[in-house]
Structures are given as C-alpha cells and as structure tokens.
C-alpha cells in the first residue's frame, strides 16, 4: 500500500459502488461525477494493489478481493461516522430529515420525540409521512424516507433495525354495544364487524388467525380493514363494531368511558415496533434520531 494511507472519502465511495453496483448511481448518491467516482476507485485499487471491481458494459461486481474488503470498509466508515457524531455540536446540525411513522406511534409518543428533536436539533426540519408499515418499509429501502417508526423489522441489505417497544393488543368496543356479559368468544362478536389494521399487516394477520382458530362458521365473522386509527376509533366509539387495538392509542377514550376493554378468550400477540433506517455513510441524522426514539419509547413504556 502507498505511503499516503487510505483516503476515507475513497473508502466511502467504494462502499457505495459496492452497494449500488453502479458507478453512476454512486456518483448521484455522493453528489459528485461518475468520472470522480471512477478516479477514486482506481486510486484506491492502485494504493491497495488489488482489483476491487469487475467491470463490463452492463454490470459492476465485486472481485474476491472486493468481497473481503467490503465488510471492513463499511466498519471503518461507520466507526468514523460514530466518532464524528460523538463530538459534533448537535445544535449546529442542519437540514431536513424525512421520517415515516405509523398511526400507533403517532398516537403514542411521536409528539414527545419531536419535542426532543426540537430541543436537540433546533435547525433540523422534519418532513413527516404517516402510512402503513408495509409502505414505509418500501420507502425506506427506496431512499424516499430517512427513517421509519414501524411494525418491523425491515429485512433488507444495509437497513439497520433497532427494537423500540411492544404494545399489547386488546379487544375494544363502545359501552353501548350489545354483548353478553362476562367472558366472550369470537363467535359472540359475530353480530358486529371486527376492525383490524390494514390488510396484510401483522395485527390484521393475527386477527385472521384468531378467527380461524375459533369454532365459528366460515364467513360468520366479518373483518373490516383500515390504515387509519382515527377512522377505526371513531367508528367503534359510534358503536359500529369491535376493534383490536393497543390500549395506549385509545387510553383517552377508555378514561372518558367512551370505550371499554372486552374480555375475549382469543389472545393476540403484542405489536413489536422498530426504528429502521438505511446505514448510509455521511448522514448522521437518522442514526442520531433513532437513538433518541429508543430513549423516548423506553420512557413512554415505563410510565
């Protein structure tokens, strides 16, 4: 290796070309030219004395040397980023961070996270998207949002997932709903639709499995889907049906007596939430906010 040592910017360029398998996409990601990316890789290969990439007209692929080098290069870039974050003046950070969140997080502790962010990063602007976990996971992978607060994890290359919290799911209905007293079976709910989360989501699948396990005729229990907690809570408060929801998102209505918890013998698994973000060298904000989200979620859970 040359006496100059390794250039961190060149290592970061190597990581992005390896991840995106494209010099042009890496140049776009790094806000530079394709010629600059090619020059950095050529210089890095010359300094290391090995070829890192095989190139042809259509594809860029790692050589065996490149495959061995990539995990170490990623680790170096990540450690430098963590070092920079540890000494950075948070109040000086600027820019826009695109955050995606699901309704359950919005109703629970997202306002507190935004308060913490405003205190710590006064010059950072938030661009918020509220959507389903499935859609947000895709947007994280496509780079449309920087960080997602979702029912995860997102299983994809270069996506970091950190556990946030878990909410127990309960059967919820209005006090005015005509149901027999005491413990209920799913069959006892058949006069009313069950409102679940959006189709394909974890809680929606859990409701379908609970119905399948119950001794009811096929089609006897109707399941309505919605990705809006505001819509679900409004409909069940009006006595339209029963819902399966985390207690934290309807706590206000429970305390007011507008909703009640039903004792249904079908137990549902808790909802597990993650913060997911792309492990992007050079962008410290998502990792910093992810750490903050972990702290806020823990404090909320311990209330």
XYZ file of C-alpha atoms in Angstrom:
303
model
C 0.000 0.000 0.000
C 1.223 3.545 -0.719
C 2.701 5.670 1.999
C -0.212 8.097 1.895
C -2.525 5.592 3.569
C -6.221 5.156 2.893
C -8.472 8.063 1.979
C -11.781 7.906 3.889
C -13.710 9.513 1.035
C -12.372 6.834 -1.310
C -13.459 4.099 1.125
C -16.931 5.623 1.331
C -17.065 5.697 -2.475
C -16.042 2.018 -2.588
C -18.869 1.157 -0.165
C -21.496 2.933 -2.269
C -20.346 1.484 -5.584
C -20.404 -1.985 -3.987
C -23.876 -1.457 -2.550
C -25.437 0.091 -5.643
C -23.395 -1.934 -8.169
C -23.161 1.179 -10.284
C -20.630 3.995 -10.674
C -23.310 6.394 -11.908
C -25.717 5.674 -9.030
C -22.887 6.019 -6.529
C -21.956 9.368 -8.069
C -25.557 10.520 -7.744
C -25.691 9.357 -4.121
C -22.409 11.136 -3.282
C -23.331 14.304 -5.231
C -20.318 14.047 -7.496
C -19.495 12.979 -11.058
C -19.094 9.483 -12.431
C -15.560 10.422 -13.507
C -14.705 11.387 -9.915
C -16.065 8.069 -8.631
C -14.059 6.127 -11.232
C -10.916 8.069 -10.309
C -11.380 7.387 -6.586
C -11.846 3.659 -7.160
C -8.850 3.497 -9.499
C -6.690 5.307 -6.943
C -7.898 3.029 -4.134
C -7.177 -0.080 -6.205
C -3.723 1.249 -7.056
C -2.952 2.025 -3.393
C -4.157 -1.409 -2.266
C -2.509 -3.223 -5.152
C -5.661 -5.261 -5.933
C -8.709 -5.015 -8.176
C -11.880 -4.395 -6.200
C -14.406 -4.492 -9.053
C -15.013 -6.380 -12.257
C -16.451 -4.027 -14.879
C -18.243 -4.679 -18.140
C -20.662 -2.674 -20.257
C -23.654 -3.520 -18.076
C -22.548 -4.612 -14.642
C -20.207 -3.745 -11.809
C -19.440 -6.616 -9.449
C -17.012 -7.202 -6.604
C -13.920 -9.300 -7.132
C -12.979 -11.788 -4.374
C -10.630 -9.084 -3.013
C -13.530 -6.612 -3.059
C -15.847 -9.036 -1.279
C -13.306 -9.467 1.522
C -12.660 -5.733 1.753
C -16.296 -4.546 1.840
C -17.246 -5.520 5.440
C -14.055 -3.912 6.772
C -14.571 -0.760 4.698
C -18.165 -0.490 5.950
C -16.979 -0.905 9.533
C -14.346 1.831 9.140
C -16.779 4.296 7.568
C -19.372 3.514 10.254
C -16.868 3.981 13.100
C -15.695 7.310 11.706
C -19.313 8.429 11.416
C -19.982 7.419 15.012
C -16.866 9.296 16.135
C -17.985 12.417 14.284
C -21.451 12.166 15.845
C -19.959 11.794 19.315
C -18.047 15.062 19.089
C -20.404 17.049 16.873
C -22.256 20.075 18.174
C -25.835 18.848 17.789
C -27.223 22.369 17.750
C -25.202 23.075 14.589
C -26.764 20.233 12.559
C -28.962 21.489 9.750
C -31.103 20.047 7.012
C -34.305 18.102 6.563
C -34.928 14.610 7.871
C -37.718 12.577 6.288
C -39.450 10.476 8.939
C -42.122 7.860 8.334
C -44.376 6.715 11.171
C -47.392 4.522 11.614
C -50.536 5.699 13.384
C -49.855 3.718 16.561
C -46.600 5.600 17.130
C -48.223 8.937 16.245
C -50.920 8.374 18.874
C -48.435 7.154 21.489
C -45.119 9.014 21.755
C -44.247 10.702 18.440
C -45.063 14.191 19.822
C -42.506 13.654 22.599
C -39.871 12.598 20.050
C -40.482 15.775 18.057
C -40.148 17.842 21.233
C -36.793 16.170 21.974
C -35.642 16.751 18.401
C -36.569 20.430 18.554
C -34.536 20.805 21.749
C -31.501 18.906 20.458
C -31.511 19.898 16.770
C -33.198 23.314 16.502
C -32.083 23.818 12.877
C -33.349 20.473 11.573
C -36.646 20.414 9.677
C -38.953 17.384 9.850
C -40.801 16.038 6.824
C -43.342 13.548 8.224
C -45.112 10.774 6.326
C -47.810 8.718 8.078
C -48.514 5.413 6.345
C -48.656 1.662 6.859
C -45.596 -0.329 7.899
C -45.591 -2.142 4.555
C -45.494 1.092 2.557
C -42.970 2.759 4.851
C -40.645 -0.261 4.683
C -40.608 0.044 0.915
C -39.950 3.798 1.112
C -37.009 3.200 3.470
C -35.462 0.736 1.019
C -36.071 3.107 -1.916
C -34.495 6.045 -0.064
C -37.714 8.081 -0.075
C -37.589 8.467 3.702
C -34.589 8.550 6.013
C -36.066 6.747 8.999
C -39.195 4.737 9.763
C -41.030 4.067 13.028
C -42.883 0.924 12.109
C -44.001 -2.572 12.959
C -40.822 -4.160 11.700
C -38.196 -5.139 11.200
C -37.255 -4.348 7.591
C -35.264 -7.291 6.288
C -33.127 -5.811 3.528
C -29.432 -5.204 2.848
C -27.905 -2.181 4.580
C -31.024 -1.415 6.624
C -30.454 -1.142 10.386
C -33.296 -2.102 12.716
C -33.455 -1.254 16.421
C -36.219 -2.517 18.689
C -38.330 0.267 20.171
C -41.184 -1.131 22.234
C -44.084 -3.578 22.247
C -47.770 -2.765 22.772
C -50.304 -5.341 23.924
C -53.338 -5.633 21.677
C -56.784 -5.667 23.287
C -60.347 -6.099 22.153
C -62.052 -2.705 22.337
C -65.684 -1.607 21.893
C -68.140 1.066 22.913
C -70.027 0.513 26.211
C -73.278 0.798 24.255
C -72.534 -2.274 22.142
C -74.989 -5.086 22.901
C -72.858 -8.026 24.017
C -73.430 -10.697 26.632
C -71.757 -10.003 29.989
C -68.576 -11.752 31.119
C -66.012 -13.591 29.071
C -66.609 -13.633 25.342
C -65.680 -15.907 22.489
C -65.093 -14.671 18.966
C -68.428 -16.239 17.999
C -70.118 -13.854 20.457
C -68.861 -10.935 18.378
C -70.385 -12.130 15.105
C -73.172 -9.515 15.115
C -70.559 -6.826 14.589
C -67.595 -6.348 12.248
C -64.095 -6.527 13.695
C -61.946 -3.574 12.680
C -58.327 -4.531 12.115
C -55.362 -2.675 10.745
C -54.618 -2.538 7.035
C -54.767 -5.763 5.063
C -51.506 -7.697 5.191
C -50.269 -6.044 8.391
C -49.127 -8.074 11.413
C -52.201 -7.279 13.573
C -54.556 -7.956 10.682
C -52.980 -11.372 10.154
C -53.198 -12.055 13.908
C -56.950 -11.338 13.861
C -57.452 -13.696 10.903
C -55.509 -16.459 12.689
C -57.587 -15.965 15.848
C -60.802 -16.290 13.841
C -59.506 -19.414 12.099
C -58.688 -20.965 15.480
C -62.157 -20.168 16.841
C -65.114 -22.502 16.436
C -67.096 -20.351 14.033
C -68.622 -20.904 10.620
C -66.524 -19.615 7.701
C -67.577 -16.064 6.920
C -69.582 -15.730 10.133
C -67.237 -13.033 11.433
C -66.591 -10.022 9.247
C -63.218 -8.251 9.291
C -63.035 -4.642 8.142
C -59.666 -3.124 7.269
C -58.387 0.400 7.723
C -54.949 2.012 7.911
C -56.364 4.962 9.867
C -56.629 4.723 13.651
C -58.675 7.914 13.670
C -61.248 6.217 11.441
C -61.305 2.998 13.462
C -61.637 4.731 16.833
C -64.398 6.999 15.542
C -66.401 4.070 14.171
C -66.119 1.916 17.277
C -66.949 4.871 19.554
C -70.137 5.196 17.490
C -70.915 1.518 18.137
C -70.335 0.274 14.602
C -68.182 -2.667 15.640
C -65.324 -4.112 17.681
C -61.633 -3.316 17.213
C -58.298 -4.878 18.085
C -56.026 -2.054 19.204
C -53.176 -1.244 21.576
C -54.541 0.227 24.787
C -52.159 3.188 24.577
C -53.781 4.565 21.433
C -57.279 4.633 22.945
C -56.376 5.374 26.560
C -58.051 8.788 26.432
C -61.378 7.279 25.330
C -61.132 4.497 27.906
C -60.656 7.046 30.672
C -63.627 9.060 29.423
C -65.805 5.952 29.323
C -66.355 6.235 25.577
C -64.698 2.850 25.014
C -64.173 -0.285 27.092
C -61.916 -3.333 27.050
C -63.633 -6.624 26.250
C -62.704 -9.922 27.896
C -62.330 -12.091 24.787
C -60.779 -15.535 25.115
C -58.730 -15.089 21.908
C -55.386 -13.648 22.960
C -53.443 -11.699 20.372
C -49.663 -11.261 20.195
C -48.199 -7.864 21.093
C -47.240 -5.434 18.375
C -43.474 -5.068 18.111
C -42.140 -1.761 16.874
C -38.769 -0.949 15.345
C -36.944 2.090 14.088
C -35.467 1.278 10.693
C -33.078 3.365 8.631
C -30.541 2.964 5.867
C -26.983 2.606 7.112
C -25.749 5.499 4.988
C -22.191 6.752 5.495
C -22.080 10.525 5.704
C -25.632 11.048 7.020
C -25.561 11.177 10.808
C -29.118 12.392 11.474
C -31.073 9.130 11.033
C -28.824 7.257 13.482
C -28.967 10.110 15.996
C -32.757 10.297 15.800
C -33.024 6.510 16.012
C -31.112 6.560 19.311
C -33.409 9.312 20.558
C -36.506 7.322 19.517
C -35.263 4.349 21.541
C -34.953 6.552 24.637
C -38.387 8.157 24.143
C -40.076 4.785 23.566
C -38.441 3.334 26.696
C -39.564 6.283 28.822
C -43.098 6.011 27.464
C -43.272 2.268 28.154
C -42.128 2.783 31.778
C -44.768 5.409 32.556
